[in-house]
């Protein structure tokens, strides 16, 4: 059984950026310095938030923060190289935008991922990771008997999972926005009367606009505790919080300073909406008031207090936070657009391996600057983490902004550790 230098668990943008970094490293390296890698992905093919690839939704991050440019501006895996290959480079330049359509950027990611089909095992659900003589054994299933793979290092790119309010349960007519496009086709347009969207962030606003366009005879209700949608702070100075150098500064800062930075600049990412989209939704609300047909209704300073599925729909109760008055609405679908949270990074580790991983006083995994999980002295394990590192590496932990730089840091750490072990 071969022992790979790296097994990547999950093959989203983060481990795709790592695969590219390894490929470009191996082109320059001698035979003994090359890094062998294998990636295991539970999905049957590459996909990144497919359920939210709304036609007119744009990226909130510049195309220059693609899979390679911040590390290697001349790479053949850049977004510009993709555009050139598709014959759209001049058209994109004439468009005068730093922010491509989300559908287009996803196509770019797929275009890059196809170059690594020989390194990825799609349809492989990882069920356990455990220590072995030369590093680790990774057990996966692909519809049949378990398959064991071996590696000296693990890189966990487990992604995100829906963040739901306490007590919320998903069902046939209660969704999280990640499933929007996968499930909306089953809803009959002429019979649909009302949709409800819970949340005040970018996804909630995009879902609200999408439903308002898709179902021209239905009412769409936005429900959130704020007075209104808040604009994202994408000003140049605030955006420095996503710079690669900011990761270093954040990591070295005292805990109280880390928390201040997260509090100060949370409005660059959390529960905020692009100003242009806020203005569009407000125009629609005002226009409908003028015309006397109010389909887009905003239940602000309110909360959802009851959800009762049944009868081909769902009945909800909304309570005003100021008056305590309740409104009961019968909806075709209730959609929680309440964000995501990182997947628990150690849940797939065997019990003894998980115990060797250090946690802080808040129960969060402890990480070195190179994104390696700190382990007990008797187990110098190479377990690296994409995502779930906001408490140590800052606000860009789950975003594309520093994905390419993080991948380079991880690869450099793996190479350095291998050289050190060889010398020892």
Tab-separated table of C-alpha atoms in Angstrom:
chain	number	residue	atom	x	y	z
A	1	UNK	CA	0.000	0.000	0.000
A	2	UNK	CA	1.541	3.354	-1.005
A	3	UNK	CA	2.184	5.964	1.674
A	4	UNK	CA	1.350	9.417	0.352
A	5	UNK	CA	3.015	12.532	1.651
A	6	UNK	CA	-0.432	14.159	1.873
A	7	UNK	CA	-4.013	12.995	1.992
A	8	UNK	CA	-6.488	15.827	1.666
A	9	UNK	CA	-9.914	15.141	3.151
A	10	UNK	CA	-12.416	17.112	1.110
A	11	UNK	CA	-11.778	18.678	-2.286
A	12	UNK	CA	-13.259	22.140	-2.266
A	13	UNK	CA	-11.442	25.379	-3.159
A	14	UNK	CA	-8.982	25.080	-0.247
A	15	UNK	CA	-7.606	21.645	-1.088
A	16	UNK	CA	-7.844	22.456	-4.793
A	17	UNK	CA	-5.493	25.400	-4.137
A	18	UNK	CA	-3.217	22.981	-2.258
A	19	UNK	CA	-3.275	20.509	-5.171
A	20	UNK	CA	-2.180	23.290	-7.538
A	21	UNK	CA	0.582	24.373	-5.157
A	22	UNK	CA	1.838	20.764	-4.989
A	23	UNK	CA	1.716	20.421	-8.774
A	24	UNK	CA	3.758	23.589	-9.282
A	25	UNK	CA	6.187	22.579	-6.526
A	26	UNK	CA	6.760	19.168	-8.136
A	27	UNK	CA	7.592	20.724	-11.496
A	28	UNK	CA	10.531	22.522	-9.896
A	29	UNK	CA	11.605	19.788	-7.487
A	30	UNK	CA	13.979	16.921	-8.041
A	31	UNK	CA	12.697	13.306	-7.945
A	32	UNK	CA	13.423	12.932	-4.235
A	33	UNK	CA	11.783	16.238	-3.274
A	34	UNK	CA	8.418	15.769	-4.951
A	35	UNK	CA	5.286	15.590	-2.834
A	36	UNK	CA	2.771	12.815	-3.479
A	37	UNK	CA	-0.868	13.554	-2.740
A	38	UNK	CA	-4.321	11.993	-2.763
A	39	UNK	CA	-7.646	13.738	-2.137
A	40	UNK	CA	-10.865	12.120	-0.929
A	41	UNK	CA	-14.190	13.864	-1.630
A	42	UNK	CA	-17.623	12.602	-0.604
A	43	UNK	CA	-19.445	14.397	-3.452
A	44	UNK	CA	-19.703	12.547	-6.774
A	45	UNK	CA	-18.045	15.492	-8.564
A	46	UNK	CA	-16.528	18.851	-7.779
A	47	UNK	CA	-19.021	21.348	-6.383
A	48	UNK	CA	-18.930	24.532	-4.294
A	49	UNK	CA	-22.203	25.884	-2.884
A	50	UNK	CA	-24.107	24.716	-5.952
A	51	UNK	CA	-27.428	25.401	-4.280
A	52	UNK	CA	-26.711	29.143	-4.312
A	53	UNK	CA	-25.431	29.576	-7.875
A	54	UNK	CA	-28.130	32.129	-8.627
A	55	UNK	CA	-27.762	33.500	-12.162
A	56	UNK	CA	-27.162	37.157	-11.296
A	57	UNK	CA	-25.316	36.681	-7.984
A	58	UNK	CA	-21.752	38.000	-8.019
A	59	UNK	CA	-18.690	37.181	-5.957
A	60	UNK	CA	-17.932	39.336	-2.922
A	61	UNK	CA	-14.184	38.879	-3.418
A	62	UNK	CA	-11.952	40.072	-6.250
A	63	UNK	CA	-11.094	37.596	-9.008
A	64	UNK	CA	-7.433	38.339	-8.206
A	65	UNK	CA	-7.911	36.306	-5.022
A	66	UNK	CA	-8.317	33.159	-7.067
A	67	UNK	CA	-6.580	29.824	-6.518
A	68	UNK	CA	-3.054	30.988	-7.375
A	69	UNK	CA	-2.480	34.667	-8.149
A	70	UNK	CA	-1.387	35.852	-4.694
A	71	UNK	CA	1.224	33.053	-4.684
A	72	UNK	CA	2.178	32.861	-8.360
A	73	UNK	CA	0.788	35.604	-10.636
A	74	UNK	CA	2.108	33.834	-13.747
A	75	UNK	CA	0.376	30.522	-13.036
A	76	UNK	CA	-1.551	28.732	-15.766
A	77	UNK	CA	-4.251	28.041	-13.144
A	78	UNK	CA	-5.258	31.694	-12.691
A	79	UNK	CA	-8.730	33.092	-13.336
A	80	UNK	CA	-7.268	35.167	-16.179
A	81	UNK	CA	-5.814	32.010	-17.747
A	82	UNK	CA	-9.270	30.440	-17.466
A	83	UNK	CA	-10.862	33.451	-19.193
A	84	UNK	CA	-8.253	33.318	-21.945
A	85	UNK	CA	-8.931	29.631	-22.482
A	86	UNK	CA	-12.668	30.285	-22.689
A	87	UNK	CA	-12.223	33.165	-25.158
A	88	UNK	CA	-13.737	35.735	-22.784
A	89	UNK	CA	-10.693	37.665	-21.566
A	90	UNK	CA	-11.350	40.810	-23.636
A	91	UNK	CA	-15.070	40.696	-22.808
A	92	UNK	CA	-14.281	40.471	-19.088
A	93	UNK	CA	-11.864	43.401	-19.299
A	94	UNK	CA	-14.524	45.496	-21.049
A	95	UNK	CA	-16.948	44.578	-18.265
A	96	UNK	CA	-14.799	46.677	-15.878
A	97	UNK	CA	-15.514	44.593	-12.796
A	98	UNK	CA	-13.360	42.895	-10.186
A	99	UNK	CA	-16.268	40.663	-9.171
A	100	UNK	CA	-17.323	37.925	-11.606
A	101	UNK	CA	-20.628	36.135	-11.517
A	102	UNK	CA	-20.656	33.359	-8.943
A	103	UNK	CA	-21.676	30.923	-11.696
A	104	UNK	CA	-18.614	31.939	-13.705
A	105	UNK	CA	-16.240	31.608	-10.759
A	106	UNK	CA	-17.643	28.164	-10.018
A	107	UNK	CA	-16.982	27.214	-13.638
A	108	UNK	CA	-13.394	28.412	-13.129
A	109	UNK	CA	-13.050	26.179	-10.065
A	110	UNK	CA	-14.408	23.205	-12.011
A	111	UNK	CA	-12.048	23.988	-14.905
A	112	UNK	CA	-9.077	23.868	-12.522
A	113	UNK	CA	-10.307	20.796	-10.643
A	114	UNK	CA	-10.476	18.684	-13.815
A	115	UNK	CA	-6.691	18.875	-14.068
A	116	UNK	CA	-6.490	16.767	-10.907
A	117	UNK	CA	-8.987	14.008	-11.610
A	118	UNK	CA	-6.178	11.468	-11.265
A	119	UNK	CA	-5.476	12.617	-7.693
A	120	UNK	CA	-9.074	12.789	-6.447
A	121	UNK	CA	-11.327	9.936	-5.407
A	122	UNK	CA	-14.849	11.318	-5.715
A	123	UNK	CA	-17.693	9.545	-3.973
A	124	UNK	CA	-15.402	8.569	-1.087
A	125	UNK	CA	-16.874	9.298	2.346
A	126	UNK	CA	-14.126	9.383	4.971
A	127	UNK	CA	-15.290	7.549	8.100
A	128	UNK	CA	-12.154	7.455	10.249
A	129	UNK	CA	-8.573	8.695	10.520
A	130	UNK	CA	-6.233	6.828	12.850
A	131	UNK	CA	-2.514	6.704	13.657
A	132	UNK	CA	-0.232	4.283	11.821
A	133	UNK	CA	3.462	3.414	11.775
A	134	UNK	CA	4.407	5.987	9.127
A	135	UNK	CA	1.768	8.569	9.922
A	136	UNK	CA	-1.938	7.895	9.431
A	137	UNK	CA	-4.488	5.538	7.994
A	138	UNK	CA	-7.565	7.091	6.410
A	139	UNK	CA	-10.610	4.852	6.047
A	140	UNK	CA	-13.166	5.754	3.392
A	141	UNK	CA	-16.239	4.162	1.874
A	142	UNK	CA	-17.344	4.359	-1.744
A	143	UNK	CA	-20.573	2.419	-1.584
A	144	UNK	CA	-19.040	-0.876	-0.568
A	145	UNK	CA	-16.331	-2.210	1.684
A	146	UNK	CA	-14.075	0.271	3.480
A	147	UNK	CA	-10.876	1.322	1.698
A	148	UNK	CA	-7.717	2.147	3.665
A	149	UNK	CA	-5.251	4.816	2.505
A	150	UNK	CA	-1.984	5.800	4.171
A	151	UNK	CA	-0.305	9.187	4.496
A	152	UNK	CA	2.385	10.999	6.420
A	153	UNK	CA	0.249	14.159	6.672
A	154	UNK	CA	-3.455	14.963	6.678
A	155	UNK	CA	-4.986	18.202	5.411
A	156	UNK	CA	-8.599	18.573	6.499
A	157	UNK	CA	-10.806	20.654	4.226
A	158	UNK	CA	-14.127	19.605	5.713
A	159	UNK	CA	-15.992	22.741	4.701
A	160	UNK	CA	-19.000	24.284	6.405
A	161	UNK	CA	-22.367	23.069	7.637
A	162	UNK	CA	-25.646	24.996	8.086
A	163	UNK	CA	-25.902	27.130	11.196
A	164	UNK	CA	-29.528	26.844	12.318
A	165	UNK	CA	-31.348	28.527	15.217
A	166	UNK	CA	-31.841	26.407	18.326
A	167	UNK	CA	-34.676	23.931	17.826
A	168	UNK	CA	-34.888	24.442	14.047
A	169	UNK	CA	-35.446	21.298	11.991
A	170	UNK	CA	-35.184	21.005	8.226
A	171	UNK	CA	-37.772	19.120	6.238
A	172	UNK	CA	-39.769	18.891	3.018
A	173	UNK	CA	-40.881	22.532	3.219
A	174	UNK	CA	-38.280	23.883	5.643
A	175	UNK	CA	-34.895	24.379	3.992
A	176	UNK	CA	-31.498	25.907	4.501
A	177	UNK	CA	-30.485	28.218	1.669
A	178	UNK	CA	-27.682	25.818	0.623
A	179	UNK	CA	-30.422	23.620	-0.936
A	180	UNK	CA	-32.292	26.428	-2.707
A	181	UNK	CA	-31.623	25.588	-6.356
A	182	UNK	CA	-31.652	21.839	-5.736
A	183	UNK	CA	-35.194	21.925	-4.355
A	184	UNK	CA	-36.940	24.949	-5.822
A	185	UNK	CA	-37.777	23.137	-9.060
A	186	UNK	CA	-40.305	20.967	-7.203
A	187	UNK	CA	-42.369	24.024	-6.172
A	188	UNK	CA	-45.290	24.731	-8.496
A	189	UNK	CA	-45.313	28.381	-9.520
A	190	UNK	CA	-49.040	29.011	-10.135
A	191	UNK	CA	-50.028	27.523	-6.768
A	192	UNK	CA	-47.334	29.197	-4.684
A	193	UNK	CA	-48.658	31.985	-2.458
A	194	UNK	CA	-46.033	32.837	0.138
A	195	UNK	CA	-42.376	32.232	1.013
A	196	UNK	CA	-40.547	33.203	4.190
A	197	UNK	CA	-36.806	33.841	4.481
A	198	UNK	CA	-35.111	34.037	7.890
A	199	UNK	CA	-31.853	35.974	8.049
A	200	UNK	CA	-30.322	39.396	7.406
A	201	UNK	CA	-27.086	38.555	5.546
A	202	UNK	CA	-26.056	38.414	1.905
A	203	UNK	CA	-27.527	34.959	1.298
A	204	UNK	CA	-30.855	35.944	2.855
A	205	UNK	CA	-31.093	39.039	0.658
A	206	UNK	CA	-30.146	37.055	-2.455
A	207	UNK	CA	-32.731	34.365	-1.701
A	208	UNK	CA	-35.410	37.007	-1.075
A	209	UNK	CA	-34.717	38.694	-4.417
A	210	UNK	CA	-34.552	35.342	-6.229
A	211	UNK	CA	-37.949	34.216	-4.915
A	212	UNK	CA	-39.498	37.608	-5.648
A	213	UNK	CA	-38.341	37.263	-9.277
A	214	UNK	CA	-39.125	33.553	-9.656
A	215	UNK	CA	-42.689	33.656	-8.282
A	216	UNK	CA	-44.306	36.859	-9.586
A	217	UNK	CA	-47.664	36.145	-7.935
A	218	UNK	CA	-46.358	35.077	-4.523
A	219	UNK	CA	-45.615	37.053	-1.383
A	220	UNK	CA	-42.039	36.938	-0.064
A	221	UNK	CA	-41.435	37.735	3.607
A	222	UNK	CA	-38.029	38.619	5.034
A	223	UNK	CA	-37.736	38.000	8.782
A	224	UNK	CA	-34.885	39.308	10.936
A	225	UNK	CA	-34.175	40.945	14.284
A	226	UNK	CA	-32.435	44.013	12.849
A	227	UNK	CA	-34.190	47.168	11.760
A	228	UNK	CA	-32.953	46.645	8.226
A	229	UNK	CA	-30.341	44.946	6.106
A	230	UNK	CA	-26.914	46.306	7.085
A	231	UNK	CA	-24.332	47.180	4.405
A	232	UNK	CA	-21.075	45.257	4.207
A	233	UNK	CA	-17.977	47.292	4.982
A	234	UNK	CA	-15.846	46.698	1.899
A	235	UNK	CA	-13.896	49.949	2.183
A	236	UNK	CA	-10.175	49.738	1.335
A	237	UNK	CA	-8.812	50.180	4.853
A	238	UNK	CA	-11.274	47.733	6.401
A	239	UNK	CA	-10.436	45.176	3.713
A	240	UNK	CA	-6.900	45.048	5.051
A	241	UNK	CA	-8.227	42.655	7.678
A	242	UNK	CA	-8.193	40.048	4.877
A	243	UNK	CA	-4.598	40.714	3.800
A	244	UNK	CA	-2.104	37.844	4.202
A	245	UNK	CA	-0.052	40.041	6.534
A	246	UNK	CA	-3.115	40.490	8.751
A	247	UNK	CA	-3.109	36.735	9.405
A	248	UNK	CA	0.384	36.962	10.871
A	249	UNK	CA	-0.543	39.990	13.009
A	250	UNK	CA	-3.727	38.338	14.231
A	251	UNK	CA	-1.983	35.086	15.133
A	252	UNK	CA	0.613	36.888	17.257
A	253	UNK	CA	-1.894	39.198	18.992
A	254	UNK	CA	-3.068	38.619	22.596
A	255	UNK	CA	-6.450	36.939	22.965
A	256	UNK	CA	-8.213	40.148	23.999
A	257	UNK	CA	-6.886	41.933	20.897
A	258	UNK	CA	-8.002	39.045	18.683
A	259	UNK	CA	-11.538	39.404	20.052
A	260	UNK	CA	-11.522	43.159	19.504
A	261	UNK	CA	-10.521	42.700	15.872
A	262	UNK	CA	-13.295	40.151	15.339
A	263	UNK	CA	-15.813	42.502	16.984
A	264	UNK	CA	-14.611	45.614	15.149
A	265	UNK	CA	-14.610	44.070	11.703
A	266	UNK	CA	-17.377	41.477	11.828
A	267	UNK	CA	-19.361	43.773	9.534
A	268	UNK	CA	-16.972	42.959	6.698
A	269	UNK	CA	-18.433	39.457	6.503
A	270	UNK	CA	-21.182	38.519	8.972
A	271	UNK	CA	-24.889	39.415	8.580
A	272	UNK	CA	-24.191	42.137	6.038
A	273	UNK	CA	-25.334	42.753	2.463
A	274	UNK	CA	-23.911	44.501	-0.600
A	275	UNK	CA	-25.250	48.058	-0.726
A	276	UNK	CA	-26.455	47.657	-4.309
A	277	UNK	CA	-28.644	44.688	-3.331
A	278	UNK	CA	-30.050	46.522	-0.295
A	279	UNK	CA	-31.040	49.447	-2.500
A	280	UNK	CA	-32.654	47.127	-5.061
A	281	UNK	CA	-34.806	45.433	-2.417
A	282	UNK	CA	-35.829	48.805	-0.980
A	283	UNK	CA	-36.802	50.042	-4.466
A	284	UNK	CA	-39.056	47.028	-4.829
A	285	UNK	CA	-40.716	47.562	-1.445
A	286	UNK	CA	-41.362	51.230	-2.215
A	287	UNK	CA	-42.572	50.584	-5.769
A	288	UNK	CA	-45.082	48.016	-4.542
A	289	UNK	CA	-46.399	50.430	-1.921
A	290	UNK	CA	-46.986	52.989	-4.666
A	291	UNK	CA	-48.725	50.423	-6.871
A	292	UNK	CA	-50.780	48.995	-3.988
A	293	UNK	CA	-49.644	45.380	-4.460
A	294	UNK	CA	-47.197	44.615	-1.663
A	295	UNK	CA	-45.576	41.252	-2.361
A	296	UNK	CA	-42.201	41.930	-0.739
A	297	UNK	CA	-42.778	42.270	2.984
A	298	UNK	CA	-40.067	42.933	5.542
A	299	UNK	CA	-40.756	41.751	9.085
A	300	UNK	CA	-37.951	43.618	10.798
A	301	UNK	CA	-37.206	43.782	14.543
A	302	UNK	CA	-38.950	40.411	14.686
A	303	UNK	CA	-38.242	36.776	15.376
A	304	UNK	CA	-39.632	33.420	14.328
A	305	UNK	CA	-41.308	31.789	17.347
A	306	UNK	CA	-43.176	28.825	15.869
A	307	UNK	CA	-42.853	26.526	12.876
A	308	UNK	CA	-45.485	23.871	12.142
A	309	UNK	CA	-44.989	21.897	8.893
A	310	UNK	CA	-47.962	20.162	7.317
A	311	UNK	CA	-50.570	20.251	4.603
A	312	UNK	CA	-48.065	20.715	1.793
A	313	UNK	CA	-46.570	23.803	3.407
A	314	UNK	CA	-45.579	25.267	6.747
A	315	UNK	CA	-47.357	27.555	9.236
A	316	UNK	CA	-45.142	30.038	11.034
A	317	UNK	CA	-45.626	32.575	13.813
A	318	UNK	CA	-43.610	35.815	13.812
A	319	UNK	CA	-43.295	37.930	16.962
A	320	UNK	CA	-42.442	41.632	16.996
A	321	UNK	CA	-39.576	42.273	19.402
A	322	UNK	CA	-40.962	45.714	20.263
A	323	UNK	CA	-44.730	45.125	20.672
A	324	UNK	CA	-44.751	41.327	21.247
A	325	UNK	CA	-47.572	41.149	18.695
A	326	UNK	CA	-47.685	37.878	16.781
A	327	UNK	CA	-48.511	37.250	13.136
A	328	UNK	CA	-49.397	33.788	11.832
A	329	UNK	CA	-48.598	33.050	8.189
A	330	UNK	CA	-49.162	30.004	6.000
A	331	UNK	CA	-46.180	29.565	3.674
A	332	UNK	CA	-45.274	27.265	0.835
A	333	UNK	CA	-41.631	27.155	1.999
A	334	UNK	CA	-39.625	28.502	4.931
A	335	UNK	CA	-35.930	29.060	4.176
A	336	UNK	CA	-33.301	29.569	6.857
A	337	UNK	CA	-30.557	31.786	5.409
A	338	UNK	CA	-28.795	31.865	8.747
A	339	UNK	CA	-25.229	31.197	7.683
A	340	UNK	CA	-22.757	28.391	8.211
A	341	UNK	CA	-20.334	27.151	10.806
A	342	UNK	CA	-17.121	25.150	10.386
A	343	UNK	CA	-17.460	21.383	10.662
A	344	UNK	CA	-16.014	20.026	13.923
A	345	UNK	CA	-12.466	19.256	12.758
A	346	UNK	CA	-11.749	16.263	14.988
A	347	UNK	CA	-14.957	14.306	14.616
A	348	UNK	CA	-13.467	11.872	12.092
A	349	UNK	CA	-10.313	11.198	14.112
A	350	UNK	CA	-10.047	8.003	16.123
A	351	UNK	CA	-10.527	8.511	19.865
A	352	UNK	CA	-6.848	8.244	20.794
A	353	UNK	CA	-5.779	10.524	17.947
A	354	UNK	CA	-8.389	13.124	18.905
A	355	UNK	CA	-7.250	13.015	22.531
A	356	UNK	CA	-3.712	13.873	21.487
A	357	UNK	CA	-4.900	17.128	19.860
A	358	UNK	CA	-4.689	20.160	22.120
A	359	UNK	CA	-7.671	22.431	22.764
A	360	UNK	CA	-7.828	25.858	24.383
A	361	UNK	CA	-9.905	26.889	27.410
A	362	UNK	CA	-12.930	27.415	25.147
A	363	UNK	CA	-12.644	23.889	23.719
A	364	UNK	CA	-11.332	25.068	20.344
A	365	UNK	CA	-8.542	23.169	18.645
A	366	UNK	CA	-5.086	24.726	19.110
A	367	UNK	CA	-3.172	25.538	15.935
A	368	UNK	CA	0.394	26.458	15.067
A	369	UNK	CA	1.021	29.353	12.695
A	370	UNK	CA	1.339	26.898	9.771
A	371	UNK	CA	-2.248	25.642	10.403
A	372	UNK	CA	-0.995	22.408	11.952
A	373	UNK	CA	-2.972	21.110	14.916
A	374	UNK	CA	-0.844	21.116	18.056
A	375	UNK	CA	-0.580	17.587	19.434
A	376	UNK	CA	0.920	15.874	22.450
A	377	UNK	CA	4.755	15.806	22.534
A	378	UNK	CA	4.838	12.052	21.972
A	379	UNK	CA	2.853	12.391	18.753
A	380	UNK	CA	4.359	14.933	16.393
A	381	UNK	CA	1.525	14.558	13.934
A	382	UNK	CA	1.083	16.482	10.711
A	383	UNK	CA	-2.650	17.267	10.801
A	384	UNK	CA	-3.443	20.541	9.028
A	385	UNK	CA	-6.707	22.421	9.004
A	386	UNK	CA	-8.528	24.524	6.402
A	387	UNK	CA	-11.359	26.477	8.030
A	388	UNK	CA	-12.310	26.496	11.696
A	389	UNK	CA	-9.258	28.656	12.382
A	390	UNK	CA	-10.874	32.055	12.892
A	391	UNK	CA	-9.950	32.106	16.595
A	392	UNK	CA	-6.255	31.770	15.738
A	393	UNK	CA	-5.837	33.126	12.187
A	394	UNK	CA	-8.579	35.746	11.821
A	395	UNK	CA	-11.651	36.618	9.780
A	396	UNK	CA	-10.403	35.162	6.495
A	397	UNK	CA	-10.391	31.622	7.914
A	398	UNK	CA	-13.460	30.439	5.975
A	399	UNK	CA	-13.203	32.852	3.035
A	400	UNK	CA	-11.446	32.761	-0.321
A	401	UNK	CA	-9.348	35.837	0.514
A	402	UNK	CA	-6.288	33.989	1.820
A	403	UNK	CA	-6.986	30.464	0.586
A	404	UNK	CA	-4.010	30.428	-1.785
A	405	UNK	CA	-1.613	31.799	0.846
A	406	UNK	CA	-2.834	29.272	3.423
A	407	UNK	CA	-2.286	26.436	0.936
A	408	UNK	CA	1.288	27.668	0.356
A	409	UNK	CA	1.936	27.855	4.109
A	410	UNK	CA	0.714	24.283	4.587
A	411	UNK	CA	2.774	22.930	1.714
A	412	UNK	CA	5.923	24.700	2.914
A	413	UNK	CA	5.391	23.261	6.388
A	414	UNK	CA	4.986	19.732	5.017
A	415	UNK	CA	8.163	20.045	2.934
A	416	UNK	CA	10.166	21.500	5.850
A	417	UNK	CA	9.017	18.768	8.226
A	418	UNK	CA	9.944	16.067	5.715
A	419	UNK	CA	13.433	17.538	5.280
A	420	UNK	CA	13.845	17.723	9.058
A	421	UNK	CA	12.748	14.103	9.497
A	422	UNK	CA	15.121	12.961	6.736
A	423	UNK	CA	18.003	14.810	8.377
A	424	UNK	CA	17.122	13.247	11.733
